[in-house]
Coordinates of C-alpha atoms and ligand atoms in Angstrom, one line a residue:
M161 CA -20.8 3.7 -5.2
R162 CA -21.0 1.0 -2.0
F163 CA -18.8 -1.5 -0.7
Y164 CA -19.8 -4.9 -0.4
S165 CA -17.7 -7.9 1.1
T166 CA -15.6 -9.9 -0.8
R167 CA -17.4 -13.5 1.3
N168 CA -20.9 -12.0 1.2
R169 CA -22.4 -10.0 -1.9
T170 CA -25.8 -9.0 0.0
H171 CA -23.7 -7.1 2.9
V172 CA -23.4 -3.7 1.3
V173 CA -21.9 -0.4 3.5
D174 CA -21.8 2.9 2.3
F175 CA -18.0 4.6 2.1
P176 CA -17.5 5.9 5.2
H177 CA -19.0 2.6 7.0
A178 CA -16.3 0.7 4.9
I179 CA -13.5 2.9 6.0
F180 CA -14.3 2.6 9.6
A181 CA -15.1 -1.0 9.5
G182 CA -11.8 -2.0 7.9
L183 CA -12.7 -5.6 7.3
A184 CA -15.8 -7.1 6.8
P185 CA -17.7 -8.8 9.5
D186 CA -17.7 -12.1 8.1
G187 CA -13.9 -11.6 7.5
G188 CA -14.0 -10.3 3.5
L189 CA -12.6 -7.3 2.0
Y190 CA -15.1 -4.7 1.3
F191 CA -14.8 -4.5 -2.5
P192 CA -16.5 -1.4 -4.8
D193 CA -20.2 -2.1 -6.4
T194 CA -20.0 -0.1 -9.0
E195 CA -17.6 0.8 -11.8
P196 CA -17.0 4.1 -12.4
D197 CA -16.1 5.5 -15.9
L198 CA -13.3 8.2 -15.8
R199 CA -12.1 7.6 -19.3
E200 CA -13.3 11.1 -20.0
L201 CA -11.6 12.6 -16.8
I202 CA -8.2 10.7 -17.5
L203 CA -8.0 11.2 -21.4
G204 CA -8.7 14.8 -21.3
A205 CA -6.7 15.8 -18.1
P206 CA -3.7 17.9 -19.3
E207 CA -0.5 17.0 -18.5
D208 CA 0.6 20.0 -16.3
L209 CA -2.6 18.6 -13.9
S210 CA -1.1 19.2 -10.6
F211 CA -1.5 15.7 -8.5
A212 CA -3.7 17.3 -5.7
R213 CA -6.1 18.4 -8.5
L214 CA -6.1 15.2 -10.4
A215 CA -7.0 12.9 -7.3
G216 CA -9.8 15.9 -6.3
E217 CA -11.0 15.4 -9.5
L218 CA -11.0 11.1 -9.3
L219 CA -11.9 11.2 -5.9
H220 CA -15.4 13.3 -6.7
G221 CA -15.3 11.2 -10.2
I222 CA -15.8 8.1 -7.7
L223 CA -17.2 9.2 -4.9
P224 CA -19.4 11.4 -5.8
E225 CA -22.3 11.3 -3.0
H226 CA -19.9 11.9 -0.5
F227 CA -17.4 14.4 -2.0
D228 CA -18.8 17.0 -4.1
T229 CA -16.3 18.8 -6.6
A230 CA -15.0 21.4 -3.5
T231 CA -14.9 19.1 -0.9
A232 CA -12.8 16.6 -2.9
L233 CA -10.3 19.2 -4.0
D234 CA -9.8 20.3 -0.5
V235 CA -9.4 17.0 1.6
A236 CA -7.2 15.7 -1.6
R237 CA -4.6 19.0 -1.1
R238 CA -4.6 18.0 2.4
A239 CA -3.9 14.8 1.8
F240 CA -1.1 14.7 -0.5
P241 CA 1.5 18.1 0.0
F242 CA 3.5 15.8 -1.7
A243 CA 3.5 14.3 -5.7
P244 CA 4.7 11.3 -7.2
R245 CA 8.1 11.8 -9.8
L246 CA 9.1 10.1 -12.8
R247 CA 12.3 9.3 -13.8
P248 CA 13.2 7.7 -16.9
L249 CA 16.0 4.9 -16.4
T250 CA 16.2 3.3 -20.1
D251 CA 14.3 3.9 -23.5
Q252 CA 11.6 1.6 -22.4
I253 CA 11.5 1.8 -18.4
S254 CA 10.6 4.6 -16.2
L255 CA 10.5 4.7 -12.4
L256 CA 7.5 6.2 -10.7
E257 CA 8.8 7.4 -7.5
L258 CA 6.7 7.2 -5.1
F259 CA 9.0 8.3 -2.0
H260 CA 8.5 11.7 -1.5
G261 CA 6.0 11.8 1.0
P262 CA 6.8 11.7 5.3
S263 CA 8.0 8.1 5.4
C264 CA 9.9 7.8 2.1
A265 CA 7.7 5.2 0.9
F266 CA 4.6 4.9 -1.1
K267 CA 2.4 4.1 1.6
D268 CA 2.5 7.8 2.5
F269 CA -0.7 7.8 -0.2
G270 CA -2.8 5.3 1.3
A271 CA -2.4 5.9 4.7
A272 CA -2.5 10.0 4.3
F273 CA -5.9 10.0 2.3
L274 CA -7.4 7.5 4.7
A275 CA -6.3 10.0 8.0
T276 CA -7.6 12.8 6.0
A277 CA -10.8 11.1 5.2
M278 CA -11.4 9.8 8.6
E279 CA -11.3 13.2 10.3
H280 CA -13.3 14.6 7.8
F281 CA -15.8 11.8 8.3
L282 CA -15.5 12.2 12.3
A283 CA -15.3 16.4 12.1
G284 CA -18.0 17.2 14.3
E285 CA -19.1 13.8 15.4
N286 CA -18.9 13.0 19.2
R287 CA -16.5 9.4 18.8
R288 CA -13.2 8.0 18.8
A289 CA -11.4 5.6 16.2
V290 CA -8.5 3.2 17.4
I291 CA -6.5 2.4 14.4
L292 CA -4.8 -0.9 14.5
T293 CA -2.3 -2.2 12.1
A294 CA 0.2 -5.1 11.3
T295 CA 3.4 -3.5 9.6
S296 CA 6.0 -5.6 7.6
G297 CA 8.3 -2.1 7.8
D298 CA 6.4 0.7 5.5
T299 CA 3.1 0.6 6.5
G300 CA 3.8 1.4 10.2
S301 CA 5.8 4.7 9.1
A302 CA 3.4 5.7 6.7
V303 CA 0.5 5.4 9.3
A304 CA 2.1 6.6 11.9
R305 CA 3.3 9.9 10.3
A306 CA -0.2 10.1 8.3
F307 CA -2.1 9.8 11.8
H308 CA 0.1 11.7 14.1
R309 CA -2.1 14.0 16.4
R310 CA -5.0 13.4 14.7
P311 CA -7.9 14.6 17.0
G312 CA -9.9 11.5 18.3
I313 CA -7.6 8.8 16.4
E314 CA -5.1 6.5 18.4
V315 CA -2.9 4.1 16.9
V316 CA -1.3 1.1 17.6
I317 CA 1.1 -1.1 15.2
L318 CA 2.7 -3.8 15.8
Y319 CA 5.9 -5.1 13.8
P320 CA 7.4 -8.3 14.2
S321 CA 10.6 -8.2 16.0
G322 CA 14.1 -8.0 14.4
R323 CA 12.4 -8.2 10.9
V324 CA 12.0 -4.6 10.0
S325 CA 15.4 -2.2 9.0
P326 CA 16.7 -0.4 11.9
L327 CA 15.4 2.4 10.0
Q328 CA 12.1 1.2 9.8
E329 CA 12.1 0.4 13.5
R330 CA 12.8 4.3 14.0
Q331 CA 10.9 5.3 12.3
L332 CA 7.8 3.4 13.4
T333 CA 8.8 3.8 17.4
T334 CA 10.0 7.3 17.6
V335 CA 6.6 9.2 17.1
G336 CA 5.0 9.2 19.9
D337 CA 1.8 10.9 21.3
N338 CA -1.5 9.3 19.8
V339 CA 0.9 6.6 18.2
T340 CA 2.1 3.0 20.5
A341 CA 4.2 1.0 19.1
L342 CA 3.9 -2.8 19.9
E343 CA 7.4 -5.3 19.0
V344 CA 5.9 -9.2 18.5
R345 CA 8.0 -11.9 18.3
G346 CA 7.1 -13.6 15.8
S347 CA 6.5 -12.7 12.0
F348 CA 4.7 -10.3 9.9
D349 CA 2.4 -13.1 9.3
D350 CA 1.8 -13.6 12.9
C351 CA 1.0 -9.8 13.4
Q352 CA -1.3 -9.7 10.9
R353 CA -2.8 -13.1 12.4
M354 CA -3.1 -10.7 15.4
V355 CA -5.1 -7.9 13.7
K356 CA -7.4 -9.8 11.8
S357 CA -8.5 -11.9 14.9
A358 CA -8.7 -8.5 16.9
F359 CA -11.3 -7.6 14.2
L360 CA -13.5 -10.5 14.4
D361 CA -13.4 -10.2 17.9
T362 CA -16.9 -9.0 18.8
G363 CA -16.3 -9.1 22.2
L364 CA -13.4 -6.5 21.9
T365 CA -15.0 -4.7 19.2
R366 CA -17.5 -3.9 21.6
R367 CA -15.6 -2.6 23.9
V368 CA -12.7 -0.8 21.8
P369 CA -14.0 1.4 18.6
L370 CA -11.0 -0.5 16.1
T371 CA -10.2 0.4 12.8
S372 CA -8.1 -1.3 10.2
A373 CA -5.4 1.3 8.4
N374 CA -3.7 -1.9 6.6
S375 CA -4.0 -2.4 2.8
I376 CA -6.5 -4.5 4.0
N377 CA -8.6 -0.9 4.3
I378 CA -10.6 0.2 0.9
G379 CA -9.7 3.6 2.0
R380 CA -6.2 3.0 1.6
L381 CA -6.6 1.2 -2.0
I382 CA -8.5 3.9 -3.6
P383 CA -6.0 6.7 -3.3
Q384 CA -3.6 4.7 -4.9
A385 CA -5.1 4.4 -8.0
F386 CA -4.6 7.9 -8.7
Y387 CA -0.8 8.1 -9.1
Y388 CA -1.2 5.2 -11.7
V389 CA -3.7 7.9 -13.8
D390 CA -1.1 10.4 -12.8
A391 CA 1.6 8.8 -14.5
F392 CA -0.3 7.8 -17.4
I393 CA -1.0 11.3 -18.1
R394 CA 2.4 12.5 -18.0
L395 CA 3.9 10.1 -20.1
R396 CA 1.2 9.7 -22.7
S397 CA 2.8 11.6 -25.3
R398 CA 6.3 9.8 -25.1
M399 CA 5.3 6.2 -24.1
A400 CA 4.6 3.5 -27.0
S401 CA 1.2 2.2 -27.4
D402 CA 1.6 -0.7 -25.5
F403 CA 2.1 -0.1 -21.8
L404 CA 2.9 -1.7 -19.0
F405 CA 3.0 -0.9 -14.9
C406 CA 5.1 -3.2 -12.9
V407 CA 4.5 -3.5 -9.5
P408 CA 6.8 -4.9 -6.6
S409 CA 4.5 -6.4 -4.7
G410 CA 4.0 -8.0 -1.4
N411 CA 0.2 -7.9 0.0
F412 CA -1.3 -7.0 -3.3
G413 CA -2.9 -3.4 -2.8
N414 CA -0.7 -1.8 -4.7
L415 CA -1.4 -3.9 -7.6
T416 CA -5.2 -4.4 -6.9
A417 CA -5.1 -0.3 -7.1
G418 CA -3.5 -0.4 -10.5
V419 CA -6.2 -2.9 -11.7
L420 CA -8.7 -1.1 -10.5
A421 CA -7.8 2.1 -12.4
W422 CA -7.7 0.0 -15.4
R423 CA -11.3 -1.1 -14.9
W424 CA -12.3 2.7 -14.2
G425 CA -10.8 3.7 -17.6
L426 CA -6.6 3.8 -17.1
P427 CA -5.9 2.5 -21.2
V428 CA -2.7 0.1 -19.8
S429 CA -2.2 -2.8 -21.8
G430 CA -1.2 -4.9 -18.6
F431 CA 0.4 -5.0 -15.4
I432 CA 3.8 -7.3 -13.9
A433 CA 3.4 -8.6 -10.3
A434 CA 7.3 -8.2 -9.2
T435 CA 7.1 -10.2 -6.3
N436 CA 11.0 -11.6 -4.4
V437 CA 10.8 -15.6 -3.5
N438 CA 7.8 -15.3 -2.1
D439 CA 6.2 -15.9 -5.7
V440 CA 2.7 -17.0 -4.3
V441 CA 1.1 -14.6 -6.9
P442 CA 3.3 -15.4 -9.9
H443 CA 2.6 -19.1 -9.5
Y444 CA -0.8 -18.9 -9.5
L445 CA -0.4 -16.9 -12.7
V446 CA 1.4 -19.8 -14.3
S447 CA -0.8 -22.3 -12.6
G448 CA -4.0 -21.5 -11.5
D449 CA -3.2 -22.7 -8.2
F450 CA -3.2 -20.6 -5.1
I451 CA -1.0 -21.9 -2.4
P452 CA -0.5 -19.6 0.1
R453 CA 2.9 -20.3 2.8
Q454 CA 4.5 -19.3 5.3
S455 CA 6.9 -16.3 3.9
L456 CA 10.6 -16.3 3.6
E457 CA 13.0 -13.4 4.6
T458 CA 14.7 -11.5 1.9
V459 CA 16.4 -8.0 1.1
A460 CA 12.7 -6.6 0.1
N461 CA 11.4 -7.4 3.5
A462 CA 8.1 -5.5 3.2
M463 CA 7.5 -8.1 0.2
D464 CA 8.1 -11.1 2.4
V465 CA 4.2 -12.1 2.6
G466 CA 3.0 -15.7 2.3
D467 CA -0.6 -15.1 2.0
P468 CA -1.3 -12.0 -0.1
S469 CA -4.4 -10.3 1.5
N470 CA -5.5 -8.2 -1.2
F471 CA -5.8 -11.9 -3.1
E472 CA -9.2 -12.2 -2.5
R473 CA -10.0 -8.4 -4.3
M474 CA -8.0 -9.8 -7.2
L475 CA -10.2 -12.9 -7.8
E476 CA -13.0 -10.0 -7.3
I477 CA -12.1 -8.1 -10.2
F478 CA -11.7 -10.9 -12.6
G479 CA -14.5 -12.9 -11.4
A480 CA -12.2 -15.9 -10.1
D481 CA -11.4 -16.7 -13.6
H482 CA -7.6 -17.3 -13.9
Q483 CA -6.9 -17.0 -17.5
D484 CA -8.5 -13.4 -17.5
M485 CA -6.5 -12.7 -14.6
H486 CA -3.3 -14.1 -16.2
A487 CA -4.2 -12.4 -19.4
M488 CA -3.8 -8.6 -17.8
I489 CA -1.4 -10.0 -15.3
G490 CA 2.0 -11.4 -15.6
G491 CA 4.4 -12.5 -12.7
E492 CA 8.2 -12.4 -12.5
T493 CA 10.2 -13.5 -9.3
A494 CA 13.5 -11.6 -8.4
T495 CA 16.1 -13.7 -6.1
D496 CA 18.2 -11.9 -3.7
D497 CA 21.1 -12.5 -5.5
E498 CA 19.2 -10.9 -8.9
I499 CA 17.9 -7.8 -6.6
L500 CA 21.4 -7.3 -5.2
E501 CA 22.8 -7.6 -8.8
T502 CA 20.0 -5.4 -10.3
M503 CA 20.7 -2.7 -7.6
R504 CA 24.7 -2.8 -8.3
R505 CA 24.1 -2.5 -12.2
V506 CA 22.1 0.3 -12.6
H507 CA 23.9 2.1 -9.6
Q508 CA 26.7 1.2 -11.8
V509 CA 25.1 2.2 -15.3
A510 CA 22.5 4.7 -14.5
G511 CA 23.8 6.1 -11.4
V512 CA 20.7 5.4 -9.5
F513 CA 20.5 4.1 -6.2
L514 CA 17.3 1.6 -6.1
D515 CA 15.6 0.6 -2.9
P516 CA 15.4 -3.6 -3.2
H517 CA 11.9 -3.9 -3.6
T518 CA 12.2 -1.3 -6.4
A519 CA 14.9 -3.3 -7.8
A520 CA 13.0 -6.5 -7.9
G521 CA 10.5 -4.9 -9.6
V522 CA 13.2 -3.1 -12.6
C523 CA 14.4 -6.5 -12.6
A524 CA 11.3 -7.9 -13.5
A525 CA 10.8 -5.3 -16.0
E526 CA 13.6 -6.2 -17.8
R527 CA 13.2 -9.8 -17.9
Y528 CA 9.5 -9.0 -19.6
L529 CA 11.1 -6.7 -22.1
A530 CA 13.6 -9.4 -22.9
A531 CA 10.8 -12.0 -23.2
D532 CA 9.2 -12.7 -26.8
G533 CA 6.7 -10.2 -28.3
A534 CA 7.6 -7.5 -25.8
S535 CA 10.1 -5.5 -26.9
D536 CA 8.6 -2.1 -28.2
A537 CA 6.1 -1.7 -25.0
S538 CA 7.0 1.0 -22.5
V539 CA 7.0 -0.5 -18.7
I540 CA 6.5 1.9 -15.8
T541 CA 8.2 0.5 -12.4
L542 CA 6.9 1.8 -9.2
A543 CA 9.6 3.3 -7.0
T544 CA 8.1 1.7 -3.9
A545 CA 10.9 3.0 -0.9
H546 CA 13.5 5.6 -0.9
P547 CA 16.9 3.5 -0.9
A548 CA 18.0 5.4 1.7
K549 CA 15.1 3.6 4.4
F550 CA 18.0 0.1 3.2
P551 CA 21.2 1.7 3.8
E552 CA 22.7 -1.9 4.8
V553 CA 21.2 -3.3 1.3
V554 CA 22.0 -0.6 -0.7
E555 CA 25.7 -0.7 0.6
R556 CA 25.8 -4.5 0.3
A557 CA 24.9 -4.1 -3.2
T558 CA 26.5 -1.3 -4.4
G559 CA 29.7 -0.3 -1.4
E560 CA 28.0 2.8 -1.0
R561 CA 25.6 4.3 1.4
P562 CA 22.7 6.8 -0.4
D563 CA 22.6 10.0 1.5
L564 CA 19.8 10.5 4.1
P565 CA 17.0 12.5 3.8
P566 CA 16.5 15.1 6.2
R567 CA 12.7 14.0 7.6
L568 CA 15.2 10.3 8.2
A569 CA 18.1 11.3 9.7
E570 CA 16.3 12.9 11.9
V571 CA 14.5 10.2 13.2
M572 CA 17.6 8.1 14.1
D573 CA 18.7 10.5 17.2
R574 CA 15.2 10.0 18.7
P575 CA 14.9 7.2 21.4
K576 CA 12.9 3.9 20.7
Q577 CA 9.7 3.4 22.2
A578 CA 8.1 -0.2 21.9
I579 CA 6.3 -2.7 24.0
P580 CA 7.0 -6.3 23.5
V581 CA 4.3 -8.5 22.9
E582 CA 3.8 -12.1 22.3
P583 CA 2.9 -13.6 19.0
C584 CA -1.0 -14.3 20.0
A585 CA -4.3 -13.4 19.6
D586 CA -5.3 -13.0 23.5
A587 CA -2.3 -11.0 24.5
L588 CA -3.2 -8.0 22.2
A589 CA -6.8 -8.2 22.7
E590 CA -6.3 -8.0 26.7
Y591 CA -3.3 -4.7 26.2
L592 CA -6.7 -2.8 23.7
V593 CA -9.0 -3.3 26.1
E594 CA -6.8 -2.1 29.2
Q595 CA -5.8 1.1 27.2
Y596 CA -8.6 1.9 24.8
G597 CA -11.9 0.2 26.6
E598 CA -14.8 1.8 27.0
E599 CA -18.0 0.9 28.8
V600 CA -19.9 -1.3 27.4
P601 CA -23.7 0.6 26.5
Q602 CA -26.1 -1.3 28.7
Ligands
LIG1362 C1 4.2 -2.6 1.1 C2 5.5 -2.5 0.2 C3 5.4 -3.3 -0.8 C4 4.1 -4.2 -1.5 O1 3.3 -3.5 -1.3 P1 1.7 -4.2 -1.7 O2 0.7 -3.2 -1.8 O3 1.7 -5.0 -0.3 O4 1.9 -5.2 -2.1 C5 6.8 -2.9 -2.0 N1 7.4 -2.4 -1.6 C6 7.3 -1.2 -0.3 C7 9.0 -0.6 -0.4 C8 6.3 -1.7 0.2 O5 6.8 -0.3 1.4

């Protein structure tokens, strides 16, 4: 498998190149040029296969030229000392809990795999990588934890000041060592724009070996396909033949990974794209018009994205055919009130705390099932973050605070270390050259 730019099909690179480059030089996103057929592997996998083993087999099936069977298994074992868990919520809705990793959010899967793969490819080579990433909350903490103390790798994380939860801020500003947090006086969209323009600034990239760890990095997307398969092999004997995944979405990396798993052989009937009021994609699915706009602040802030970066890949998968995309993906939008009401009700009825992002997903799944013609389906809703990461919102909805897992409790005791920056690409470029600039070879 090789990877081409969504903006230029003749620009083709191999997997290591794609993960270290992050974004293609023309600003496009890397996209697989072949579709591996994993059907046999998926349908033949035993229900009790561990997640790490399954991930190893899938990795080898997808990228055999870089990961022979033994290497794939070794990389998967090192990347995934944690695993997804399934929790039934109602007769028809299950939660796929993706928050049992180090930062308590699903982004741990992509970040841990990317960090392990980069370490694997850098081993023995005399070069460095500077990871530059924008976060609306959870990316930063997952990346910080995944790359902490990896030899040859520096990490710079941009986050929007005052727009991430206090706990998220602690998670990204207390890691230290090779991990630096930049506190941007602006929105997440500003952070994302700054990062994009840094990668397109050839004067800068010649001097600083920049690499992205955002959801635009194909090395984060591919491992996210693994847990869709994992959920299927564990639930297959208990599910309706008609089953869907419901995915709380912001930049649409998670959903795109699920759709790739389907393209590669996962027998799923469809997907539900769940958003908060930043509903650019649900609007597109219904109307065929994609209209990016400024993001609005919501209680599910990791989904506050007005111009979702992975939409380009979704278009690629469906050959830009709006009808084809809509046949496979339905959209649902939840307001803050609906998110809070879902959190309150699920806690009251099932005794389960939901984080606000997962609640947007459950709200979407319920609405989908209540609509005509869908009543027999099973819906696996991705639980994208641990509820304890959002104690203020959970308390507002339920009147109670969930217990902090020990790995979250301990970051609250450490001092915040962040460097304030203006929301401006030049300021970022200057900082990067100052800190990490190398001599330009003559
Ligand atoms: C990042 C994030 C999302 C959105 O995921 P995308 O891949 O950007 O669509 C949803 N929920 C949580 C908790 C997140 O951190």
